[in-house]
XYZ file of C-alpha atoms in Angstrom:
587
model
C 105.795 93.143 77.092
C 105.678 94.369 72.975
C 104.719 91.261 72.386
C 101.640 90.949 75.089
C 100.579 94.573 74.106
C 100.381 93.327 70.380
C 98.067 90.430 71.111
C 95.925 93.014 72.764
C 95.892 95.473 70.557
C 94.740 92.707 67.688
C 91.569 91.875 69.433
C 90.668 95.772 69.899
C 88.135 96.728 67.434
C 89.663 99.274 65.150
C 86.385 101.498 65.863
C 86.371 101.415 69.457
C 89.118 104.798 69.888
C 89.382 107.037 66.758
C 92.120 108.261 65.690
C 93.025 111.483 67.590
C 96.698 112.791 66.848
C 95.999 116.143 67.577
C 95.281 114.819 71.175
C 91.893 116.825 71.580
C 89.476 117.055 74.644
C 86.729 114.972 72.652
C 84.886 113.989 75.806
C 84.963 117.828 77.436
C 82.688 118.218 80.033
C 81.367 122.189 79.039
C 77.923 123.698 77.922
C 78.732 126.821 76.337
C 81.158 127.696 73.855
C 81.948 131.089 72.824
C 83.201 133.188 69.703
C 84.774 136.030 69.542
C 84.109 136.465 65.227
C 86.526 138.056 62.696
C 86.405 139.022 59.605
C 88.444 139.872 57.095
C 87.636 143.098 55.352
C 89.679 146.038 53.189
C 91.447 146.961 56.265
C 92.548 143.474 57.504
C 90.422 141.577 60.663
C 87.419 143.595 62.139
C 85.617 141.997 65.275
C 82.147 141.282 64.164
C 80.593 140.411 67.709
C 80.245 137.473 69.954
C 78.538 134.639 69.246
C 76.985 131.840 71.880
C 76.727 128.025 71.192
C 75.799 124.749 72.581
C 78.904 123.081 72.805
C 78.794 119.736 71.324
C 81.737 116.578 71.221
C 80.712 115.859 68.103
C 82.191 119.351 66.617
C 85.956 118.087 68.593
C 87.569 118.663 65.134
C 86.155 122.118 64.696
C 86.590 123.363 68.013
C 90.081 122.365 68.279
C 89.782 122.185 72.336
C 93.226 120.672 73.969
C 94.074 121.010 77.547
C 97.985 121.251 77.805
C 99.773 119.375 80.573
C 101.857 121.672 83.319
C 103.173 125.060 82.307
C 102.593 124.002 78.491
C 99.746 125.950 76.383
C 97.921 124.936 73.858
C 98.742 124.950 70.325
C 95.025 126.385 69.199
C 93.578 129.226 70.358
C 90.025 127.779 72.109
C 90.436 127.722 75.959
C 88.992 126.238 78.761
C 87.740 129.549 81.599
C 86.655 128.172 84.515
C 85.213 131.777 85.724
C 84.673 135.276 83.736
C 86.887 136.609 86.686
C 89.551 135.613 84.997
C 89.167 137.932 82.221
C 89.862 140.823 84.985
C 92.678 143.196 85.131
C 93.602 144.358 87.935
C 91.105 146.692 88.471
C 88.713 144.837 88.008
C 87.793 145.353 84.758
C 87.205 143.245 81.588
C 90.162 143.128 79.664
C 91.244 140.550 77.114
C 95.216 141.651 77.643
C 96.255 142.412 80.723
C 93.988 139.470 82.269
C 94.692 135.342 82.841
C 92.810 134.188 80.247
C 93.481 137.137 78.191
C 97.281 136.575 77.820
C 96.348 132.805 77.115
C 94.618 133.199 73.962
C 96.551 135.530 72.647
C 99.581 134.272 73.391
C 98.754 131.105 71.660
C 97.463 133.577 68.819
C 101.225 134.865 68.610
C 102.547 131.276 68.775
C 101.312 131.249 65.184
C 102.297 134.481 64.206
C 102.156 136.359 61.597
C 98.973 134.683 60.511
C 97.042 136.120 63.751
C 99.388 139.374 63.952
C 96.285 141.351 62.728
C 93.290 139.804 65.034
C 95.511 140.445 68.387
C 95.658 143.669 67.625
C 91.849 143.809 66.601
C 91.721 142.184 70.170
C 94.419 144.709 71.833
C 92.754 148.122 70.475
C 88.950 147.332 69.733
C 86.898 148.178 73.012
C 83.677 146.821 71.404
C 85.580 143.163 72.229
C 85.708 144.571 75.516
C 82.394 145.679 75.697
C 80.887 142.726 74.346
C 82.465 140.548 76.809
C 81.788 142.368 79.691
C 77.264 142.815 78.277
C 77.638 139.168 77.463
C 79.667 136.671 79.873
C 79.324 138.034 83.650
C 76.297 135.790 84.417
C 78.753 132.713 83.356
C 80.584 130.157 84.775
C 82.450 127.514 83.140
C 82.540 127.482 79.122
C 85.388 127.139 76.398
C 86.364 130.482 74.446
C 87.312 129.692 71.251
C 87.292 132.289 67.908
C 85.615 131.983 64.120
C 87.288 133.511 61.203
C 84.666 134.200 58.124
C 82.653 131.944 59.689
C 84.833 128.937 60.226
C 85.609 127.421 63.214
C 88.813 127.497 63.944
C 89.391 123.777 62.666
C 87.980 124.520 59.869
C 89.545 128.004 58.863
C 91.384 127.390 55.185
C 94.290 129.396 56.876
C 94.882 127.576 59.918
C 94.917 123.941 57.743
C 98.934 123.507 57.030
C 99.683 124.772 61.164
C 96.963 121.416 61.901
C 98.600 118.849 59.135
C 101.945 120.036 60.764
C 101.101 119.075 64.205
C 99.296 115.712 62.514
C 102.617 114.891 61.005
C 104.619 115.661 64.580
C 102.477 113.427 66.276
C 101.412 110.850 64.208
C 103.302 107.938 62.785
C 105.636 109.888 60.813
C 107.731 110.046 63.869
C 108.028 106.249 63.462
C 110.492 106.778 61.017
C 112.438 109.626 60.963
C 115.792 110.454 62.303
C 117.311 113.933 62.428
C 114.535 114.611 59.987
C 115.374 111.979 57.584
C 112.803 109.255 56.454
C 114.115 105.492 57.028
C 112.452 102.801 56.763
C 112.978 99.087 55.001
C 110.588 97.037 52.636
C 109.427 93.798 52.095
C 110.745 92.758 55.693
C 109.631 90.305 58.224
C 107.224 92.719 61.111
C 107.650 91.532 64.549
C 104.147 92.116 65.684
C 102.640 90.478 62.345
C 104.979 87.625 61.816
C 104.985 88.241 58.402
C 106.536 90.037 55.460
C 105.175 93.568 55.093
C 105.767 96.216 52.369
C 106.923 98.600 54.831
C 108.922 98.202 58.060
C 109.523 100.982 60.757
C 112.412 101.150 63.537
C 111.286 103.140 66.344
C 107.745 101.928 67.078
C 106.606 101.619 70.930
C 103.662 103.803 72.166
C 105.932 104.072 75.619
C 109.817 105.807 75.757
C 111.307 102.994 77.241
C 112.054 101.909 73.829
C 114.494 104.067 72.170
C 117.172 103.653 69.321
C 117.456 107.476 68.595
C 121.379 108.144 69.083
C 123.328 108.739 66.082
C 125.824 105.931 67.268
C 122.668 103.124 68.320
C 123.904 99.531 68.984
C 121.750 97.751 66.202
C 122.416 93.979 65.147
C 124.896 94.336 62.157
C 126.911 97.711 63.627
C 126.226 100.792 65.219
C 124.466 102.631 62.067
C 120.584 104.066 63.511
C 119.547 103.973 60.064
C 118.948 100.126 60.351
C 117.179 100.708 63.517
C 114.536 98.523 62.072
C 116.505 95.518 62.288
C 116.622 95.593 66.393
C 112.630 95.870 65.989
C 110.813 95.741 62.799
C 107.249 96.687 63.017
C 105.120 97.351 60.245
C 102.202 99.979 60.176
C 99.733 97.350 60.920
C 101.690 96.074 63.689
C 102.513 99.664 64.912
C 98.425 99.869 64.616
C 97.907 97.237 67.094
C 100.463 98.250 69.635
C 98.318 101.553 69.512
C 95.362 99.919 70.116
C 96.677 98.272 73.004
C 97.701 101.325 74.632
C 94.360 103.194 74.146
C 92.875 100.600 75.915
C 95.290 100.096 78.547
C 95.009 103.652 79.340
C 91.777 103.585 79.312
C 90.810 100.600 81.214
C 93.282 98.759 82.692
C 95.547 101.957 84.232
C 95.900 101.930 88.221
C 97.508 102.793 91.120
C 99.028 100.400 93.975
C 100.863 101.696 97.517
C 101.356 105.545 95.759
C 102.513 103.887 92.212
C 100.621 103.705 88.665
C 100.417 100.795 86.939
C 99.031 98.566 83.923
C 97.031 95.586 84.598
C 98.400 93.911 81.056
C 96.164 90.934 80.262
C 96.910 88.029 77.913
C 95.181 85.189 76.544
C 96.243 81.627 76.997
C 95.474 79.675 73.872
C 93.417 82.089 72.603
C 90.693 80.684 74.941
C 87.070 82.125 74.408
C 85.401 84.897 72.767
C 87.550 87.662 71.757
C 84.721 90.226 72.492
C 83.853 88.844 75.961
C 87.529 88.979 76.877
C 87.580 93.097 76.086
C 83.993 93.621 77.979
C 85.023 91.702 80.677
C 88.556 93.739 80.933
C 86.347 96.961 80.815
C 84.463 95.833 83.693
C 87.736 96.113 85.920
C 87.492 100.150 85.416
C 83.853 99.740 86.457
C 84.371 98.281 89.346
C 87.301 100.382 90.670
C 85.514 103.487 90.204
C 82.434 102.012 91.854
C 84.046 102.696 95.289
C 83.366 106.185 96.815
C 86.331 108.110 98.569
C 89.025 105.423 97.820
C 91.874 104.654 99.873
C 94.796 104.052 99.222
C 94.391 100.214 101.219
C 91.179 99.909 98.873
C 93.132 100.573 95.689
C 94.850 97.576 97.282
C 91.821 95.377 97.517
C 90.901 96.153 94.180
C 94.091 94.986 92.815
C 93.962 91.759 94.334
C 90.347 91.095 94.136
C 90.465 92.178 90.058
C 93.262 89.063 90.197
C 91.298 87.089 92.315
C 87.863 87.385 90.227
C 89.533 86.107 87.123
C 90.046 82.732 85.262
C 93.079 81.081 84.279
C 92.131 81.672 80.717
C 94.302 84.359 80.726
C 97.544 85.797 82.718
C 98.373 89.284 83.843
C 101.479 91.491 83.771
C 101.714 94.358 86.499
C 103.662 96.874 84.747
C 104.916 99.943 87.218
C 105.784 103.264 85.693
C 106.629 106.293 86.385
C 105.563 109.354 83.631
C 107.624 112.601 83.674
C 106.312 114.984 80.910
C 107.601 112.730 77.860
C 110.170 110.392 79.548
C 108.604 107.231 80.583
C 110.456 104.579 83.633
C 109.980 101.224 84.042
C 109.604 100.544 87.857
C 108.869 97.048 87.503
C 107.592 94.386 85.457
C 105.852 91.285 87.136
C 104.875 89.050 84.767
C 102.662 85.661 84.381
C 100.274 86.689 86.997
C 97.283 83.880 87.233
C 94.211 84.509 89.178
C 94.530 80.849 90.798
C 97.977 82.087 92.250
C 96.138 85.340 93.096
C 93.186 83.481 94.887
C 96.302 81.246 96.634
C 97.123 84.909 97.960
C 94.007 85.813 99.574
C 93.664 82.989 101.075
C 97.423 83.175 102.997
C 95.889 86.888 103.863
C 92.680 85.946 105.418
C 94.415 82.990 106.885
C 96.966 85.224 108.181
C 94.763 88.149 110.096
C 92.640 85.477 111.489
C 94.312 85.528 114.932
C 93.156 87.372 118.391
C 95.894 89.315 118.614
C 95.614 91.667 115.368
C 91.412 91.910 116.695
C 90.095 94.800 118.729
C 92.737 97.419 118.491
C 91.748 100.904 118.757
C 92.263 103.888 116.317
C 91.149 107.070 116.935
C 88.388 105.869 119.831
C 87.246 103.206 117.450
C 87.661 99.215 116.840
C 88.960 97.948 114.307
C 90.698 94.497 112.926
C 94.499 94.322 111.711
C 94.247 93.220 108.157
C 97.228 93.025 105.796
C 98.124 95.621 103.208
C 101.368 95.999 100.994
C 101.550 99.354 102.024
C 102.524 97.778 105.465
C 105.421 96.671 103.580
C 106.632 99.792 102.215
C 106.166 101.297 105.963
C 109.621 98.859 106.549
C 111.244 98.735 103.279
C 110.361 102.747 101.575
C 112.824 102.779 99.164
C 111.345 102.400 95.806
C 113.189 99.309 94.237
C 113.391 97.399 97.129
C 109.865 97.483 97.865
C 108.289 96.899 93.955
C 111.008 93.466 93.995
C 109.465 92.517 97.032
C 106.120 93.138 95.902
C 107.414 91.415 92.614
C 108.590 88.487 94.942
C 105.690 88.115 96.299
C 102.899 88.053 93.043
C 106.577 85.338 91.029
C 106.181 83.054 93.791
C 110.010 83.829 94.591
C 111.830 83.502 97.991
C 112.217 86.806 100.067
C 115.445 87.289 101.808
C 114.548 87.078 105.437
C 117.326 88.787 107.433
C 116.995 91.416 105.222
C 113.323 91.780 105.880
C 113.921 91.501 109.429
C 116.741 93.938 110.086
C 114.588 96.452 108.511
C 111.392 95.977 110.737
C 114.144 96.004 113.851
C 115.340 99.399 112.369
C 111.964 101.015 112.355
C 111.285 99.197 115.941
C 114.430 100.874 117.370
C 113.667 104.257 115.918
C 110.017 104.173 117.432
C 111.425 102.872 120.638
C 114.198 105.566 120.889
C 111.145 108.391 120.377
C 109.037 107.127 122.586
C 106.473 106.528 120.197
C 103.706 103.678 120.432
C 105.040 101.070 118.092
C 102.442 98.310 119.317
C 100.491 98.461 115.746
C 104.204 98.372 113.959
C 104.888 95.554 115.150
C 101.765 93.956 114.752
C 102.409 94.474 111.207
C 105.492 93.374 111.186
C 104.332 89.825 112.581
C 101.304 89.915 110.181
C 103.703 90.550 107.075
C 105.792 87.554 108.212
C 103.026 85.194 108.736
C 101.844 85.985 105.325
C 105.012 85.451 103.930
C 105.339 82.321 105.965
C 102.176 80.809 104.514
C 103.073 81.679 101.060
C 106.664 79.448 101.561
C 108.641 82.446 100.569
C 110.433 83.051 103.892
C 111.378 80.017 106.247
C 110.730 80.850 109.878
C 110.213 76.959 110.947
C 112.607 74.274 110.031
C 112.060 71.785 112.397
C 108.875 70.515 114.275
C 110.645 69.665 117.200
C 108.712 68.784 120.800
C 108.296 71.971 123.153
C 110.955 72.191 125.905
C 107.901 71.878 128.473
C 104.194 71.929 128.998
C 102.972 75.971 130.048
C 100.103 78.457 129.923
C 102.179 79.766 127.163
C 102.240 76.726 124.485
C 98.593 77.478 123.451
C 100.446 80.875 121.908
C 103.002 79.569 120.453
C 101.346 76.731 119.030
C 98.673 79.100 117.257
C 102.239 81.041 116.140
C 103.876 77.962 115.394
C 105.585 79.901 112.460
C 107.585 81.767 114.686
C 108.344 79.194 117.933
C 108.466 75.723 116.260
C 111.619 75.402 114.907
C 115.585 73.644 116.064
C 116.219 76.988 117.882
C 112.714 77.296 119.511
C 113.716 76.908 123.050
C 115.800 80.378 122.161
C 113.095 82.069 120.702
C 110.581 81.753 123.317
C 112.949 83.095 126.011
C 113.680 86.115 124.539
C 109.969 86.571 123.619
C 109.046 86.109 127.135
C 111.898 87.872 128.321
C 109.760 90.868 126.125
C 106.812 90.100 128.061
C 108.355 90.271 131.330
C 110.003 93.332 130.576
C 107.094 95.148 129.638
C 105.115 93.678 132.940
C 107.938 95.879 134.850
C 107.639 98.703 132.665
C 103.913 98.653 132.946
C 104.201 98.833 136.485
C 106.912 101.391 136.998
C 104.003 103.791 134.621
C 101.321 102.616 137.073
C 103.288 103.390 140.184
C 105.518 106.788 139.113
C 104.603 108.125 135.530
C 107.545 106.679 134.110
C 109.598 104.128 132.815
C 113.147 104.413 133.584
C 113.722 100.813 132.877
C 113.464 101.583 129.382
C 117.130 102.474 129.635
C 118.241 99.351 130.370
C 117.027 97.566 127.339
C 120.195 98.966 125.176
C 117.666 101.037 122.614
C 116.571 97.971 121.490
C 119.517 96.573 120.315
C 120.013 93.622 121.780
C 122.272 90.529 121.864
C 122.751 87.943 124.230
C 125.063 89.283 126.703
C 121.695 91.598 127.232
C 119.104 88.780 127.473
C 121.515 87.024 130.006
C 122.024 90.166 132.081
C 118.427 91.848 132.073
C 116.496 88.657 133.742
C 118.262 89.037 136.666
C 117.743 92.519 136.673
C 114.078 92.916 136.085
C 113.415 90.478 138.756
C 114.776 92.247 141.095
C 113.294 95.174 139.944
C 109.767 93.519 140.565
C 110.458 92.370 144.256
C 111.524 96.194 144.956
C 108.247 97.288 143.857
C 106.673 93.948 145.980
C 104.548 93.473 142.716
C 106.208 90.241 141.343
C 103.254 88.368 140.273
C 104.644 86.733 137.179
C 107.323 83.776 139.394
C 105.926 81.020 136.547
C 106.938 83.268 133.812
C 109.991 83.985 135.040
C 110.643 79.876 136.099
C 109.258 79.047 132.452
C 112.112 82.021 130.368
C 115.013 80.103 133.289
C 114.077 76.579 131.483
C 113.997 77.799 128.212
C 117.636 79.933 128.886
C 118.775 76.561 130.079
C 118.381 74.843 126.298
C 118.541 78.105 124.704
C 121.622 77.863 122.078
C 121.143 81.414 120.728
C 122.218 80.723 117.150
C 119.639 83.445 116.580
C 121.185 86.942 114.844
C 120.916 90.026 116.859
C 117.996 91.241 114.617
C 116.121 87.959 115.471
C 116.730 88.377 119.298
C 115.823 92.025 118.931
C 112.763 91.195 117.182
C 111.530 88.293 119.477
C 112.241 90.220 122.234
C 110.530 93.938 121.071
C 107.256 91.149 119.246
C 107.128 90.170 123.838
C 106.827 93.379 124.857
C 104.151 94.176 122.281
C 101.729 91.452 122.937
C 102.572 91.183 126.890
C 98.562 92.126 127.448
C 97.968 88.537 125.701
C 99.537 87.526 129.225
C 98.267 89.551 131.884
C 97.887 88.209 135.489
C 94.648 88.441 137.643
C 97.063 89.965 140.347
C 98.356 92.657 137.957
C 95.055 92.980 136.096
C 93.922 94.352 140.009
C 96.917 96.248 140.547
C 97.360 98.231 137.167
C 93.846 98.967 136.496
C 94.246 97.300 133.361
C 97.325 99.559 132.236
């Protein structure tokens, strides 16, 4: 991935993201920005008034504006206040203390203390800064609060220069090679990211955490000594440039989400194929067009993922890299690499392929119509668990096989625990059979081994033909009994609702875990059933499930028989009799 980031990061004009180690707001959205001046007299800071400016991104450097992330603060003393309110005590009155923003500023003030000892207390005990505030600022909303010391802006005060050079040097590159506040480095050394011999080398370069060497006992080719961390990873200053480069960009452009997780879209050139500057504006676009869409969903983010893969040429490859970002430790969730569009456009194909069937059409969601179409997210409703569900995912972009009975025995979980709360499960497993026919169609699970001739001609085979995925195999015969075992079962249970607001047949069907001893036993069963209700309209069905039993070798696990059997009772409306059509109303 160093190595793909690096290529990147070359073709990135050096121009296109300044340097920034201070980490400032430069594109902060404000009008306003106001002073609160000092100056320094024969009796240390006086408050000389407040002052009112257009704020403008040009004057980052001077303003010193830096939003902190979570419960941090700032290291400079310019705020963000989203409302004058917020320079309220408690009663209501302006105070620059006992207020939110109040104990902000000058709390970062007495981060740098004692150089500001003298203006809090200026702030603290002069009520013309309260005054001033209070004439000034109630007709304002949002604006940035910042202070100017004998006229400088705080980034420019003489004073405040070594605290900003400090912070330079704790950010910047120095970092890249120190250790316990030693400098280490090597010379005239071969650079990994150059490929060539460079005056200096570095040791701990990466712009993520996921590369670290920083132990006092490191394992480094030639012993354990983290004062030739270079030699696991020598990177020069131009090659630590690049990998910078790269990561602006990425974060910039190419940084996503997927099914709740972020990602990188990491792009790399085959052959160096094309203009370099095309390549970058054509990478920006992807941004563009993900932001296009208003009041994304999750399922979009999806679409825009594959549709981003799909749109592309096989002039370059992609890398989905999945992270996870905690403050300053940075995970690795997965890395799927060598991602071609052709491969992508191979998936979108198996997914449109896949949904076009009647019985994912015309379901209803909240009084409305809608068409089943396939989503990873379905996925992760089956298989939650983080890992598991990225190496599927993985599996599925690498072309790589997908363990089936694993797959399975998790959708039969989920069926079972719908089942046993009574909840409707018909969409579940509608996805379920949608995520399998996908998977079918890409060759990376094996539901058919065998095209072997159907048992016997029915008003059934023009189902399982258009599902030959799931019936057509050596243990077909097995297969379609249970499913219409499903069927059958959920004719009885339809009619038991119809005729006494219940279903106390559900009791018989073991919670949905099922074997063949339970197949065997509930034909019998729901037959009879039927004829006590005189509403057995379904004697084919039951004829055709007796021939199939009669071939039926069940070789099939119990999580296959479950399935078959709970997929029946889910699409038994593809089925329906005339006679029971009449008789339920259309339950």
């Amino acid at each position: 991935m160093i190595q793909k980031l690096a290529k990147l990061g070359k073709i990135v004009p050096k121009d296109m993201f300044p340097d920034n180690p201070l980490g400032l707001n430069r594109e902060y959205e404000v009008e306003d920005i106001v002073f609160l001046e000092f100056e320094s007299g024969d009796y240390g800071w006086e408050f000389e008034g407040l002052t009112i400016e257009k704020y403008s991104k040009t004057y980052a450097d001077k303003y010193l504006m830096k939003s902190a992330k979570g419960r941090k603060t700032s290291e400079f003393p310019t705020i963000d206040v989203y409302a004058v309110d917020g320079f309220k005590n408690e009663d209501g009155k302006i105070d620059l203390v006992q207020s939110k923003y109040g104990n902000k500023i000058t709390y970062i003030l007495a981060k740098h203390s004692p150089l500001f000892d003298e203006i809090i207390e200026e702030i603290e005990n002069n009520d013309d800064v309260k005054k001033e505030m209070e004439h000034r600022l109630l007709d304002f909303s949002r604006f940035a609060l910042s202070i100017k010391l004998n006229g400088f802006y705080i980034g420019e005060y003489p004073g405040f220069q070594e605290v900003v050079q400090q912070l330079k040097d704790k950010s910047g590159k120095k970092d890249y090679y120190l250790f316990n506040k030693k400098k280490y480095e090597a010379h005239e050394k071969l650079c990994s990211i150059t490929n060539s011999i460079e005056p200096t080398i570095w040791g701990y370069v990466s712009p993520y955490k996921f590369y670290a060497v920083k132990t006092e006992y490191a394992a480094v080719p030639g012993g354990f000594d983290a004062t030739q961390a270079w030699k696991n990873f020598p990177v020069s200053p131009r090659g630590a440039e690049y990998l910078e480069r790269a990561d602006k960009f990425i974060q910039e452009y190419l940084n996503f989400r997927f099914c709740g997780y972020n990602y990188f879209l990491l792009p790399e050139r085959i052959l160096e194929i094309g203009d370099e500057q095309e390549f970058l504006e054509y990478l920006m676009e992807f941004k563009k067009f993900c932001l296009a869409r208003e009041n994304k969903s999750n399922t979009q983010l999806e679409e825009d993922l594959l549709e981003l893969l799909e749109e592309g040429n096989n002039s370059a490859n992609y890398t989905l890299f999945f992270y996870e970002k905690n403050n300053s430790e940075f995970k690795i969730l997965a890395s799927i690499e060598d991602i071609f569009p052709s491969y992508a456009s191979t998936i979108v194909g198996a997914k449109k392929e896949s949904e076009n069937h009647e019985i994912f059409r015309g379901l209803t969601r909240k009084k409305e119509k809608y068409n089943l179409k396939f989503f990873f997210s379905y996925i992760k409703e089956f298989v939650p668990e983080q890992a598991a569900f990225l190496e599927i995912v993985r599996a599925i972009f690498m072309q790589k096989s997908i363990d089936y009975d694993y797959l399975l025995q998790r959708m039969v979980t989920k069926f079972r625990v719908d089942f046993a709360n009574n909840e409707l499960f018909t969409v579940t497993v509608l996805k379920a059979i949608l995520i399998l026919k996908l998977l079918s169609k890409l060759e990376l699970i094996e539901l058919t081994k065998t095209n072997e001739q159907t048992i016997m001609e029915n008003i059934y085979e023009e189902f399982f033909e258009e599902h030959a995925e799931f019936f057509n195999s050596e243990n077909s015969a097995t297969k379609k009994a249970v499913f219409l075992e499903g069927v059958l079962a959920q004719f009885l249970l339809n009619i038991q609702y119809q005729d006494r607001k219940a279903t106390p047949f559900r009791s018989r069907l073991n919670s949905l875990k099922l074997k063949e001893k339970h197949i065997k036993r509930l034909l019998p069963e729901i037959i009879e059933k039927l004829e006590q209700y005189d509403k057995n309209y379904y004697r084919d069905l039951e004829e055709t499930i007796s021939h199939y039993l009669l071939s039926a070798k069940f070789d099939l696990s119990d999580n296959e028989i479950s399935f078959y059997f709970t997929m029946g009772m889910n699409l038994a409306k593809e089925f329906k009799s005339t006679k029971e059509n009449e008789s339920t109303n259309g339950e």
